[in-house]
Backbone as JSON Lines, residues from 0, in Angstrom:
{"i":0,"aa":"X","n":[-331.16,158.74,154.12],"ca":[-329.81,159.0,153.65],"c":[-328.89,159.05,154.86]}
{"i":1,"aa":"X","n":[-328.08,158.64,154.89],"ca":[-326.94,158.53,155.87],"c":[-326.08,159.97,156.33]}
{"i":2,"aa":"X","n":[-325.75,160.0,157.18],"ca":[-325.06,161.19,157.63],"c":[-323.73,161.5,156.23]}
{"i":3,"aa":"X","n":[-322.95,160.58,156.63],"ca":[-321.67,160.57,155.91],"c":[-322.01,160.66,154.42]}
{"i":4,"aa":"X","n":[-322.98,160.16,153.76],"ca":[-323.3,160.2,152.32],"c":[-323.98,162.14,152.25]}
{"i":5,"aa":"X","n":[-324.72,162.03,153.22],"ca":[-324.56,163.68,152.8],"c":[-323.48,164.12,152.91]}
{"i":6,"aa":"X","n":[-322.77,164.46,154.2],"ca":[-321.98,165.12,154.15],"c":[-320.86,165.09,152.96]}
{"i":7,"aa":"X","n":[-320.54,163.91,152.82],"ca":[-319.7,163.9,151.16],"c":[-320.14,164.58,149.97]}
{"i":8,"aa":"X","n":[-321.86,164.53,149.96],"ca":[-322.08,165.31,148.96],"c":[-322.52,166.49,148.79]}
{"i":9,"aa":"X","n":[-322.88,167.13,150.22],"ca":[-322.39,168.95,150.17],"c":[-321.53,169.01,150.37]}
{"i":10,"aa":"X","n":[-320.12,168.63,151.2],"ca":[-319.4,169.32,151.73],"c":[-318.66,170.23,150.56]}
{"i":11,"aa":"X","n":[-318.84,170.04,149.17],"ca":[-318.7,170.79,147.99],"c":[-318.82,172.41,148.23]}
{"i":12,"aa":"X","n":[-320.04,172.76,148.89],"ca":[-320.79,173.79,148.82],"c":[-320.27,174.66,149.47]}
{"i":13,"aa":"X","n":[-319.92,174.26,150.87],"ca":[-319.11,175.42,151.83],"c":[-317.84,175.09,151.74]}
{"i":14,"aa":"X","n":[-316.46,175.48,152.2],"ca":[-315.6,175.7,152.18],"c":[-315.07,175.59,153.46]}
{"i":15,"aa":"X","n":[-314.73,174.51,153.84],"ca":[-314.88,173.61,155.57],"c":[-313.68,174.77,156.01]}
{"i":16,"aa":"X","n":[-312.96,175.73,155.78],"ca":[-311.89,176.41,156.19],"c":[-312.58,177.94,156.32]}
{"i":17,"aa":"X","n":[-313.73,178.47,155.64],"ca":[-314.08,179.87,155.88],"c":[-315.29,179.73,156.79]}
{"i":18,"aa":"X","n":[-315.97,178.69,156.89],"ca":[-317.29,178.78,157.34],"c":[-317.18,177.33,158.47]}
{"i":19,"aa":"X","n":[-317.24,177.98,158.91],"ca":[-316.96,176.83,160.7],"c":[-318.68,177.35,161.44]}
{"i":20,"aa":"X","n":[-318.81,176.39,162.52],"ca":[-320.14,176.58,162.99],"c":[-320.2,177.59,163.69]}
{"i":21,"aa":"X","n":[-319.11,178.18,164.5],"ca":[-319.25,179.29,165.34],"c":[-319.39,180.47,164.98]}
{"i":22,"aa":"X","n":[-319.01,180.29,162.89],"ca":[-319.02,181.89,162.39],"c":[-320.38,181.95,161.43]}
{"i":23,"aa":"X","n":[-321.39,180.45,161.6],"ca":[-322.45,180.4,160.98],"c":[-323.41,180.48,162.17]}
{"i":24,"aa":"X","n":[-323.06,179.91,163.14],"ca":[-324.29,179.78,164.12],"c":[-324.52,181.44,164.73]}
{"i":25,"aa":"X","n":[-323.05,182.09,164.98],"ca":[-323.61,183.35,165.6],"c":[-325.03,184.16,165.24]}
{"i":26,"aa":"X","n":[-324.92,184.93,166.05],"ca":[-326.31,185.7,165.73],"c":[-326.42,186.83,164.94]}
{"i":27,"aa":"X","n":[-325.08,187.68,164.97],"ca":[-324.95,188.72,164.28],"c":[-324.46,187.92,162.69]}
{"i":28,"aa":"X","n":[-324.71,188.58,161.57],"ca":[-324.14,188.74,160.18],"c":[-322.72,188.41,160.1]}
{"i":29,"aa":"X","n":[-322.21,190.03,160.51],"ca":[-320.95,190.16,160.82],"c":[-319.71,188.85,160.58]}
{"i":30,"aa":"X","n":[-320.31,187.77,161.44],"ca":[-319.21,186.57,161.41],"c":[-319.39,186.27,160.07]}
{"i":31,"aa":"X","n":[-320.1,186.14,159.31],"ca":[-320.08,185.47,157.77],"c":[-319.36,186.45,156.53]}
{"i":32,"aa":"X","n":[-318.74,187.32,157.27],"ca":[-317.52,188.33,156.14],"c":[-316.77,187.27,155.07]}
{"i":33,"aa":"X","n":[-315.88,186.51,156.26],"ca":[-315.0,185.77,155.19],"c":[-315.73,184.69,154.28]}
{"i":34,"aa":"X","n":[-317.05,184.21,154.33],"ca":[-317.36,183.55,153.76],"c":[-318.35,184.51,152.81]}
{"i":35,"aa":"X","n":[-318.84,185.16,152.84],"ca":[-319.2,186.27,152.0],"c":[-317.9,186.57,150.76]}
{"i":36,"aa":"X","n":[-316.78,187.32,151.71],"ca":[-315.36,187.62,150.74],"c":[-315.26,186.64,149.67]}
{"i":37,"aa":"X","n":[-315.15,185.24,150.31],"ca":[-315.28,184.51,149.39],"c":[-315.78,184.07,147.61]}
{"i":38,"aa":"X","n":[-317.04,183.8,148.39],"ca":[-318.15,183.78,147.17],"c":[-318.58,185.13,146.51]}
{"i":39,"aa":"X","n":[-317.64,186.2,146.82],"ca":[-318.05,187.36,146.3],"c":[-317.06,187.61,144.91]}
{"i":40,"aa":"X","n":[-315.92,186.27,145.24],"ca":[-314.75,186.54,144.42],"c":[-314.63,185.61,143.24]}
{"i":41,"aa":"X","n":[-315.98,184.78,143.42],"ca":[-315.9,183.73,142.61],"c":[-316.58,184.14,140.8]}
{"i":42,"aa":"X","n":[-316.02,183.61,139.99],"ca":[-316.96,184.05,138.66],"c":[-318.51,184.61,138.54]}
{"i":43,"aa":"X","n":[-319.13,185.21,137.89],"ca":[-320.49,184.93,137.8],"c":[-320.86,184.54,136.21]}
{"i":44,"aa":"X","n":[-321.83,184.58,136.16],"ca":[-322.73,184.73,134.77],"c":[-322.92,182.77,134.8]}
{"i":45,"aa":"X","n":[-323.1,183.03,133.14],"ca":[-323.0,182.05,132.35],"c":[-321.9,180.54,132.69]}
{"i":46,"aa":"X","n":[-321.56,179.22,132.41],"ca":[-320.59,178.79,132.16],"c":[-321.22,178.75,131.3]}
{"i":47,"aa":"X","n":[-318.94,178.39,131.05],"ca":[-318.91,178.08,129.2],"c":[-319.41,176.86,128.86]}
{"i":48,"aa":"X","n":[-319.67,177.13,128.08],"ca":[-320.03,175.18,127.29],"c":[-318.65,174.44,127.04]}
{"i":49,"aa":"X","n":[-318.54,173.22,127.55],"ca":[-317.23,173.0,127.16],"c":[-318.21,171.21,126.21]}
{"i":50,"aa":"X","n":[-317.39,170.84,125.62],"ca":[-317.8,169.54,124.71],"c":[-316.21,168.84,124.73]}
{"i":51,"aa":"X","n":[-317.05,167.9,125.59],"ca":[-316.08,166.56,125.7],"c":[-315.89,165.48,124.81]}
{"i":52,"aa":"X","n":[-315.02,164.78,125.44],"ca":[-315.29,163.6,124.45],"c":[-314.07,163.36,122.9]}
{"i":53,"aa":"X","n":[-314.49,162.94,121.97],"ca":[-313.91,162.21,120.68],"c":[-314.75,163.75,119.89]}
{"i":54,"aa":"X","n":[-315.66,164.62,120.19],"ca":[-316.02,165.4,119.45],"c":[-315.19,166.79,119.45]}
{"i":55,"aa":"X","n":[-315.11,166.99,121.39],"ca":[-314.24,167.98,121.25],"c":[-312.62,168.14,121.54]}
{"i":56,"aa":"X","n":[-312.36,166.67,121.34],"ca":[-310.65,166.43,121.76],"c":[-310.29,166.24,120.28]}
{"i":57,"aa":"X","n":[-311.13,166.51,118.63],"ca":[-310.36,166.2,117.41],"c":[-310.98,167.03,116.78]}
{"i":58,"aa":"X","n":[-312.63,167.43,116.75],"ca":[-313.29,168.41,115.75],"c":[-313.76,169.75,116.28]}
{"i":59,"aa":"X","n":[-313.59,169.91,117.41],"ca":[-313.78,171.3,117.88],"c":[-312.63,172.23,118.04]}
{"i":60,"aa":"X","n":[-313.3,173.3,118.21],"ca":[-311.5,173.93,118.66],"c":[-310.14,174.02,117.98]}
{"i":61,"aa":"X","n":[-310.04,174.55,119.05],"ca":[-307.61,174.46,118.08],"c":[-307.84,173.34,117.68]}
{"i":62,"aa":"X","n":[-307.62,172.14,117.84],"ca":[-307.3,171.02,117.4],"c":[-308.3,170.26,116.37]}
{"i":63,"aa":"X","n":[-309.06,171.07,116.17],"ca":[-310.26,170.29,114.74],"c":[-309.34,170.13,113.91]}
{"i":64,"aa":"X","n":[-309.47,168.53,113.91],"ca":[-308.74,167.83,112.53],"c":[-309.47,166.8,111.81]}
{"i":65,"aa":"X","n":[-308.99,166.38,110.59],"ca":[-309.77,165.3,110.28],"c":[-309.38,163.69,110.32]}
{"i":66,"aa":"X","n":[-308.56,163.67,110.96],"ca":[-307.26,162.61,111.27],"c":[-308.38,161.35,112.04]}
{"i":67,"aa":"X","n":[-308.9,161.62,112.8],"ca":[-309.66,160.4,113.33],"c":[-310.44,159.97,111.78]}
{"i":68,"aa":"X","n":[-311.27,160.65,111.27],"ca":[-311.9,160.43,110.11],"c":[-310.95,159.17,109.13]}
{"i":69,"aa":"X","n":[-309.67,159.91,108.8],"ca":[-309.02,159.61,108.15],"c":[-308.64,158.04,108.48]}
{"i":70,"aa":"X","n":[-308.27,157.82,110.12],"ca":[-307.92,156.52,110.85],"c":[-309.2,155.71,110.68]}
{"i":71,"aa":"X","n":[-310.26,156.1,110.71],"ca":[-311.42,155.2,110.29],"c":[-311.44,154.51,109.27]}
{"i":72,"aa":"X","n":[-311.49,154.95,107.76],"ca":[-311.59,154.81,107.12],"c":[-310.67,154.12,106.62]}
{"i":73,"aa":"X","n":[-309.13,154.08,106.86],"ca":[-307.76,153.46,106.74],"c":[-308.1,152.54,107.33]}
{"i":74,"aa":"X","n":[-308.49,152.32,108.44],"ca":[-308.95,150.83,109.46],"c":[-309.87,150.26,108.91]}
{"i":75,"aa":"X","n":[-310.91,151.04,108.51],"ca":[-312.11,149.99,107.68],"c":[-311.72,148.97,106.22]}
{"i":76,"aa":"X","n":[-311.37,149.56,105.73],"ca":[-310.53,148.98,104.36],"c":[-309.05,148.1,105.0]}
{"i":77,"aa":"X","n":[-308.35,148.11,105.89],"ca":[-307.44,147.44,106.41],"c":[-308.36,145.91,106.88]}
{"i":78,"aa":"X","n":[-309.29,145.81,107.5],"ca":[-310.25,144.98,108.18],"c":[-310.49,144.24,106.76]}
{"i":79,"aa":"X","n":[-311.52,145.28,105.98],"ca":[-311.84,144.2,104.88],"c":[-311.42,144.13,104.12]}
{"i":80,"aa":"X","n":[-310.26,144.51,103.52],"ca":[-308.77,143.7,102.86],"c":[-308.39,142.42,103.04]}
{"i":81,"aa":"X","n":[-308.3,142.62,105.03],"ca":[-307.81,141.1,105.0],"c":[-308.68,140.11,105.19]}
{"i":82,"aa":"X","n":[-310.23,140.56,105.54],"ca":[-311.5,139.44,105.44],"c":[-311.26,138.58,104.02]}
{"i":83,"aa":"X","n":[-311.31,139.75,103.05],"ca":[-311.21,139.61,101.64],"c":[-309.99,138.61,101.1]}
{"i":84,"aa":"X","n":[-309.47,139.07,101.42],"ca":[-307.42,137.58,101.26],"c":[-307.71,136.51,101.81]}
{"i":85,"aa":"X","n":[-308.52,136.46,103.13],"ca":[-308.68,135.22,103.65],"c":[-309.85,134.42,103.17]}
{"i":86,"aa":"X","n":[-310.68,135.08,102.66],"ca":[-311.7,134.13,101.76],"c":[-311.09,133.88,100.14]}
{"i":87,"aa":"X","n":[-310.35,134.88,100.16],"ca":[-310.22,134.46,98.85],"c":[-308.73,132.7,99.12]}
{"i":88,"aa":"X","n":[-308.23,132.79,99.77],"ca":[-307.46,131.83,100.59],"c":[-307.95,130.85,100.56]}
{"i":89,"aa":"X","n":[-308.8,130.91,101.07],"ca":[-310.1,129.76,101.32],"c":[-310.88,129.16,100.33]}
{"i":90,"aa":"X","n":[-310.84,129.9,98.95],"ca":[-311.41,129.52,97.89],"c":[-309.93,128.55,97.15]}
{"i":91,"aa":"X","n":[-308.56,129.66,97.07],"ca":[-307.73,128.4,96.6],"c":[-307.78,127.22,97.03]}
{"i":92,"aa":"X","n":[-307.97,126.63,98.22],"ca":[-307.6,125.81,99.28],"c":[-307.46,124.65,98.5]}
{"i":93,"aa":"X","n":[-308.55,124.11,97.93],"ca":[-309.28,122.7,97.09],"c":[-309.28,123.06,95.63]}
{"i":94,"aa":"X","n":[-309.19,124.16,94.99],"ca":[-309.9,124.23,93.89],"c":[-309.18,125.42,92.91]}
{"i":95,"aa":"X","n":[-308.42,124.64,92.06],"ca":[-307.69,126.15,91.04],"c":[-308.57,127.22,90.27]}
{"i":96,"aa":"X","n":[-308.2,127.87,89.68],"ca":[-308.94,128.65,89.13],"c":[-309.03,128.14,87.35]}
């Protein structure tokens, strides 16, 4: 693995502004306060579940609606309406009824 490909993908982890090498490398504790302060202030427990997507941007949550449902179904019958006109089109073409 390449230097730069790691480093892009921890540099997540520390906080390149509280934790510098001179306040990690020392020998005493002591230097790692502010980076302690830090992560001491951050949430704990659980995360929430969050649900993305077409499931939780219309049926979850505040906004559960049935409106996509509704656009489906309006679109499906719009589609084969006009499949339907155009064959039937296609049957006048040559031949009366």
């Amino acid at each position: 693995m390449h230097a730069t490909l790691a480093r892009r993908q921890l540099g997540g982890l520390v906080p390149p502004k509280i934790a510098t090498p001179k306040l990690v490398s020392g020998g005493s504790g002591a230097g790692l306060g502010p980076l302690v302060d830090f992560y001491s202030k951050l949430p704990k427990g659980a995360a929430t579940s969050r649900i993305s997507g077409i499931k939780g941007r219309y049926f979850s949550g505040a906004n559960a609606s049935g409106k996509p449902l509704v656009a489906l179904i309006v679109g499906i019958f719009a589609i084969s309406y006009t499949i339907d006109y155009n064959m039937h089109l296609k049957h006048h073409k040559n031949h009366e009824h």
